[in-house]
mmCIF file of C-alpha atoms in Angstrom:
data_model
loop_
_atom_site.group_PDB
_atom_site.id
_atom_site.type_symbol
_atom_site.label_atom_id
_atom_site.label_comp_id
_atom_site.label_asym_id
_atom_site.label_seq_id
_atom_site.Cartn_x
_atom_site.Cartn_y
_atom_site.Cartn_z
ATOM 1 C CA ASP A 1 107.001 201.309 147.450
ATOM 2 C CA THR A 2 108.237 197.856 147.855
ATOM 3 C CA ALA A 3 106.377 194.937 146.614
ATOM 4 C CA VAL A 4 107.473 191.946 148.761
ATOM 5 C CA SER A 5 108.914 192.983 152.478
ATOM 6 C CA GLN A 6 110.243 190.920 154.952
ATOM 7 C CA THR A 7 111.147 191.794 158.576
ATOM 8 C CA PRO A 8 113.231 191.576 160.268
ATOM 9 C CA LYS A 9 116.046 191.888 157.872
ATOM 10 C CA TYR A 10 118.719 190.308 159.756
ATOM 11 C CA LEU A 11 118.177 188.344 163.529
ATOM 12 C CA VAL A 12 120.808 186.748 165.855
ATOM 13 C CA THR A 13 119.079 184.238 168.091
ATOM 14 C CA GLN A 14 120.129 181.692 170.769
ATOM 15 C CA MET A 15 119.640 177.733 169.822
ATOM 16 C CA GLY A 16 116.354 176.582 171.064
ATOM 17 C CA ASN A 17 114.018 179.755 171.107
ATOM 18 C CA ASP A 18 111.291 180.648 168.929
ATOM 19 C CA LYS A 19 111.241 183.147 166.427
ATOM 20 C CA SER A 20 108.865 184.641 163.087
ATOM 21 C CA ILE A 21 109.761 186.464 160.327
ATOM 22 C CA LYS A 22 106.570 188.361 158.558
ATOM 23 C CA CYS A 23 106.286 188.981 155.380
ATOM 24 C CA GLU A 24 103.635 191.067 152.810
ATOM 25 C CA GLN A 25 103.305 191.396 149.536
ATOM 26 C CA ASN A 26 101.065 194.462 147.984
ATOM 27 C CA LEU A 27 101.253 193.594 144.230
ATOM 28 C CA GLY A 28 97.761 191.445 144.531
ATOM 29 C CA HIS A 29 99.906 188.148 143.688
ATOM 30 C CA ASP A 30 97.651 185.285 144.664
ATOM 31 C CA THR A 31 100.376 182.505 145.309
ATOM 32 C CA MET A 32 103.090 183.195 148.518
ATOM 33 C CA TYR A 33 106.437 181.154 148.761
ATOM 34 C CA TRP A 34 109.565 180.780 151.313
ATOM 35 C CA TYR A 35 112.780 179.970 150.020
ATOM 36 C CA LYS A 36 115.820 178.985 152.282
ATOM 37 C CA GLN A 37 119.121 179.885 150.761
ATOM 38 C CA ASP A 38 121.812 177.746 152.589
ATOM 39 C CA SER A 39 125.585 179.097 153.342
ATOM 40 C CA LYS A 40 126.569 177.438 149.626
ATOM 41 C CA LYS A 41 123.661 179.653 148.234
ATOM 42 C CA PHE A 42 121.574 177.193 147.330
ATOM 43 C CA LEU A 43 118.109 178.086 147.036
ATOM 44 C CA LYS A 44 114.872 175.662 147.879
ATOM 45 C CA ILE A 45 111.050 176.300 148.469
ATOM 46 C CA MET A 46 110.047 175.393 151.896
ATOM 47 C CA PHE A 47 106.181 176.574 151.379
ATOM 48 C CA SER A 48 104.001 178.007 148.806
ATOM 49 C CA TYR A 49 100.346 179.340 149.532
ATOM 50 C CA ASN A 50 97.566 180.068 146.816
ATOM 51 C CA ASN A 51 94.660 182.289 148.254
ATOM 52 C CA LYS A 52 95.874 181.273 151.750
ATOM 53 C CA GLU A 53 95.851 177.748 151.191
ATOM 54 C CA LEU A 54 98.814 175.503 151.529
ATOM 55 C CA ILE A 55 99.980 174.004 148.699
ATOM 56 C CA ILE A 56 103.824 172.690 148.880
ATOM 57 C CA ASN A 57 105.416 171.428 151.850
ATOM 58 C CA GLU A 58 108.757 170.362 151.093
ATOM 59 C CA THR A 59 110.640 168.160 153.225
ATOM 60 C CA VAL A 60 110.771 170.746 156.445
ATOM 61 C CA PRO A 61 110.922 169.980 159.968
ATOM 62 C CA ASN A 62 107.659 170.624 161.534
ATOM 63 C CA ARG A 63 109.248 173.119 163.826
ATOM 64 C CA PHE A 64 108.632 175.856 160.941
ATOM 65 C CA SER A 65 105.472 176.451 160.464
ATOM 66 C CA PRO A 66 104.058 179.099 158.061
ATOM 67 C CA LYS A 67 100.863 181.085 158.492
ATOM 68 C CA SER A 68 98.813 182.772 156.281
ATOM 69 C CA PRO A 69 96.276 185.109 157.580
ATOM 70 C CA ASP A 70 95.362 186.583 154.208
ATOM 71 C CA LYS A 71 96.593 186.527 150.768
ATOM 72 C CA ALA A 72 99.026 189.401 151.248
ATOM 73 C CA HIS A 73 100.603 188.270 154.102
ATOM 74 C CA LEU A 74 102.537 184.657 154.926
ATOM 75 C CA ASN A 75 104.297 184.382 158.222
ATOM 76 C CA LEU A 76 107.224 181.492 159.072
ATOM 77 C CA HIS A 77 107.608 180.824 161.964
ATOM 78 C CA ILE A 78 110.517 178.504 163.782
ATOM 79 C CA ASN A 79 110.275 176.924 167.251
ATOM 80 C CA SER A 80 113.143 175.267 169.331
ATOM 81 C CA LEU A 81 115.927 176.795 166.578
ATOM 82 C CA GLU A 82 119.048 174.717 165.577
ATOM 83 C CA LEU A 83 122.424 175.726 164.777
ATOM 84 C CA GLY A 84 121.648 174.508 160.975
ATOM 85 C CA ASP A 85 118.473 177.003 160.951
ATOM 86 C CA SER A 86 120.597 179.620 160.150
ATOM 87 C CA ALA A 87 120.185 180.168 156.397
ATOM 88 C CA VAL A 88 118.956 183.198 154.569
ATOM 89 C CA TYR A 89 114.999 183.012 154.419
ATOM 90 C CA PHE A 90 113.315 184.891 151.189
ATOM 91 C CA CYS A 91 109.449 185.186 150.882
ATOM 92 C CA ALA A 92 108.278 185.738 147.583
ATOM 93 C CA SER A 93 104.815 186.175 145.494
ATOM 94 C CA SER A 94 103.446 185.191 142.200
ATOM 95 C CA GLN A 95 100.055 185.693 140.176
ATOM 96 C CA VAL A 96 99.346 182.455 138.481
ATOM 97 C CA GLN A 97 97.212 183.198 136.161
ATOM 98 C CA THR A 98 98.837 186.236 134.455
ATOM 99 C CA GLY A 99 102.175 184.064 134.154
ATOM 100 C CA ASN A 100 103.402 183.104 137.421
ATOM 101 C CA THR A 101 106.812 185.378 137.451
ATOM 102 C CA ILE A 102 107.934 184.795 140.777
ATOM 103 C CA TYR A 103 108.858 187.985 143.025
ATOM 104 C CA PHE A 104 111.260 188.075 145.706
ATOM 105 C CA GLY A 105 111.503 189.967 149.054
ATOM 106 C CA GLU A 106 115.175 191.634 149.958
ATOM 107 C CA GLY A 107 115.352 188.591 152.295
ATOM 108 C CA SER A 108 115.684 187.563 156.137
ATOM 109 C CA TRP A 109 119.412 186.492 157.456
ATOM 110 C CA LEU A 110 119.257 184.582 160.664
ATOM 111 C CA THR A 111 121.691 183.620 162.421
ATOM 112 C CA VAL A 112 121.063 180.993 165.237
ATOM 113 C CA VAL A 113 124.360 180.963 167.865
ATOM 114 C CA ALA B 1 111.389 166.118 138.487
ATOM 115 C CA GLN B 2 112.889 169.170 136.936
ATOM 116 C CA SER B 3 116.102 170.610 137.323
ATOM 117 C CA VAL B 4 118.826 173.160 136.706
ATOM 118 C CA THR B 5 122.178 172.948 136.109
ATOM 119 C CA GLN B 6 124.828 175.832 135.846
ATOM 120 C CA PRO B 7 128.073 174.208 135.137
ATOM 121 C CA ASP B 8 130.233 177.262 136.142
ATOM 122 C CA ILE B 9 130.367 178.022 139.959
ATOM 123 C CA HIS B 10 133.122 180.927 139.409
ATOM 124 C CA ILE B 11 133.672 182.590 136.674
ATOM 125 C CA THR B 12 136.191 185.922 136.035
ATOM 126 C CA VAL B 13 135.942 188.251 133.508
ATOM 127 C CA SER B 14 137.885 191.664 132.709
ATOM 128 C CA GLU B 15 135.661 194.968 132.881
ATOM 129 C CA GLY B 16 134.918 195.490 129.355
ATOM 130 C CA ALA B 17 134.463 191.524 128.334
ATOM 131 C CA SER B 18 131.474 189.820 127.036
ATOM 132 C CA LEU B 19 130.182 187.593 129.137
ATOM 133 C CA GLU B 20 128.020 184.076 128.347
ATOM 134 C CA LEU B 21 126.494 182.217 131.790
ATOM 135 C CA ARG B 22 125.859 178.683 130.879
ATOM 136 C CA CYS B 23 122.310 177.178 132.294
ATOM 137 C CA ASN B 24 121.122 173.797 131.423
ATOM 138 C CA TYR B 25 117.427 172.608 132.577
ATOM 139 C CA SER B 26 115.481 169.261 132.709
ATOM 140 C CA TYR B 27 112.027 169.543 132.271
ATOM 141 C CA GLY B 28 108.942 167.686 130.969
ATOM 142 C CA ALA B 29 107.023 169.710 130.180
ATOM 143 C CA THR B 30 106.658 173.538 128.369
ATOM 144 C CA PRO B 31 110.008 175.153 130.557
ATOM 145 C CA TYR B 32 108.963 178.808 131.912
ATOM 146 C CA LEU B 33 112.791 180.096 132.268
ATOM 147 C CA PHE B 34 114.389 182.670 134.719
ATOM 148 C CA TRP B 35 117.985 184.434 134.885
ATOM 149 C CA TYR B 36 118.236 185.878 138.339
ATOM 150 C CA VAL B 37 120.327 187.897 139.877
ATOM 151 C CA GLN B 38 122.231 188.706 143.887
ATOM 152 C CA SER B 39 124.130 191.329 144.366
ATOM 153 C CA PRO B 40 126.287 190.160 147.776
ATOM 154 C CA GLY B 41 123.824 190.833 150.929
ATOM 155 C CA GLN B 42 120.837 191.588 148.230
ATOM 156 C CA GLY B 43 117.792 189.671 147.344
ATOM 157 C CA LEU B 44 116.922 187.885 144.205
ATOM 158 C CA GLN B 45 116.132 190.377 141.270
ATOM 159 C CA LEU B 46 114.765 189.347 138.288
ATOM 160 C CA LEU B 47 117.058 189.973 134.790
ATOM 161 C CA LEU B 48 114.514 188.261 132.381
ATOM 162 C CA LYS B 49 112.711 185.486 131.595
ATOM 163 C CA TYR B 50 110.937 182.981 128.770
ATOM 164 C CA PHE B 51 107.917 181.863 127.929
ATOM 165 C CA SER B 52 107.394 181.626 124.684
ATOM 166 C CA GLY B 53 107.677 183.693 121.378
ATOM 167 C CA ASP B 54 111.511 184.729 120.503
ATOM 168 C CA THR B 55 113.884 182.662 121.709
ATOM 169 C CA LEU B 56 115.869 185.650 122.419
ATOM 170 C CA VAL B 57 115.052 187.937 125.047
ATOM 171 C CA GLN B 58 115.780 191.290 126.539
ATOM 172 C CA GLY B 59 116.334 191.841 129.782
ATOM 173 C CA ILE B 60 117.152 194.792 131.875
ATOM 174 C CA LYS B 61 120.829 195.922 133.154
ATOM 175 C CA GLY B 62 122.235 194.847 129.397
ATOM 176 C CA PHE B 63 121.549 191.361 129.741
ATOM 177 C CA GLU B 64 119.901 189.039 127.385
ATOM 178 C CA ALA B 65 119.839 185.113 126.891
ATOM 179 C CA GLU B 66 118.596 182.663 124.239
ATOM 180 C CA PHE B 67 116.405 179.727 124.388
ATOM 181 C CA LYS B 68 117.792 176.605 123.041
ATOM 182 C CA ARG B 69 114.811 174.012 123.216
ATOM 183 C CA SER B 70 117.355 171.047 121.118
ATOM 184 C CA GLN B 71 119.932 172.076 123.748
ATOM 185 C CA SER B 72 117.476 172.490 126.578
ATOM 186 C CA SER B 73 119.882 175.714 127.708
ATOM 187 C CA PHE B 74 118.918 179.563 128.462
ATOM 188 C CA ASN B 75 122.561 181.273 128.228
ATOM 189 C CA LEU B 76 122.446 184.058 129.409
ATOM 190 C CA ARG B 77 124.984 186.746 128.230
ATOM 191 C CA LYS B 78 125.934 190.330 128.378
ATOM 192 C CA PRO B 79 128.330 191.892 125.357
ATOM 193 C CA SER B 80 130.136 194.687 127.770
ATOM 194 C CA VAL B 81 130.586 193.688 131.895
ATOM 195 C CA HIS B 82 130.692 196.496 134.144
ATOM 196 C CA TRP B 83 132.480 195.985 137.973
ATOM 197 C CA SER B 84 129.085 196.512 139.145
ATOM 198 C CA ASP B 85 127.540 193.232 137.661
ATOM 199 C CA ALA B 86 130.026 190.950 140.097
ATOM 200 C CA ALA B 87 127.055 189.043 141.898
ATOM 201 C CA GLU B 88 125.554 185.655 141.695
ATOM 202 C CA TYR B 89 123.809 184.843 139.174
ATOM 203 C CA PHE B 90 120.905 182.354 139.447
ATOM 204 C CA CYS B 91 118.783 180.431 136.363
ATOM 205 C CA ALA B 92 115.447 178.810 137.448
ATOM 206 C CA VAL B 93 112.985 176.835 136.119
ATOM 207 C CA GLY B 94 109.273 176.606 136.115
ATOM 208 C CA ALA B 95 105.848 175.045 135.217
ATOM 209 C CA LEU B 96 104.232 178.182 132.262
ATOM 210 C CA GLY B 97 100.686 177.740 134.316
ATOM 211 C CA GLY B 98 102.063 175.380 136.742
ATOM 212 C CA GLY B 99 100.186 176.215 139.542
ATOM 213 C CA ALA B 100 101.986 177.213 142.723
ATOM 214 C CA ASP B 101 105.156 174.652 142.607
ATOM 215 C CA GLY B 102 107.098 177.696 142.858
ATOM 216 C CA LEU B 103 110.532 177.360 140.668
ATOM 217 C CA THR B 104 113.449 175.094 140.583
ATOM 218 C CA PHE B 105 117.141 176.703 140.849
ATOM 219 C CA GLY B 106 120.104 176.255 139.839
ATOM 220 C CA LYS B 107 123.507 176.543 142.464
ATOM 221 C CA GLY B 108 124.330 179.811 140.791
ATOM 222 C CA THR B 109 127.489 181.569 138.888
ATOM 223 C CA HIS B 110 129.421 183.612 140.791
ATOM 224 C CA LEU B 111 130.370 186.646 138.745
ATOM 225 C CA ILE B 112 133.374 188.037 139.335
ATOM 226 C CA ILE B 113 134.723 190.982 137.609
ATOM 227 C CA GLN B 114 139.085 192.198 137.234
ATOM 228 C CA PRO B 115 139.305 195.374 136.445
#
């Protein structure tokens, strides 16, 4: 029973391609996030959605576009991939009203060649 | 702005020895503190969290952490480490009831266990 699941786990693609990472949570949470972990393991929030509404949009290139079709899903689409986009992308979710503990998915390892 | 400092990038501990990982935070409101662990090639697993109340919190895998408001610290401890504890450890701070702001993470401490 994976609480936060994201696919694919590994993705190798060429520069200039467009790719998507999908995320689903079965915890009934109202908030979902995308975090990026760089090569130095630093984790930084990219986006957050609360009840399908964009709340946080950190300084991220507009090639990155999140989409939340419903509360349980938050997908990340990346256009015109660049070498510097290589990273691990983590989806996460929380329930704001009951304490806001954030639960993470297993991560998606993106390598741009 | 909130921030988290983990002063030790790497720590090496012998198996069976005690462990303390340091975490200092800067936050304007009541902090909401977490420790996560990331094993190689894996996602982040929640070890423990502090909301309020007892300042010594117990977590999974035998870990505990103590919140010290006067020192703005939330150090993680374990009395006796096992080889399987080798991993990256992240301290994080968030706003209790702060909406969808997410967490601010420290840069992590890489724990190495010597046999």
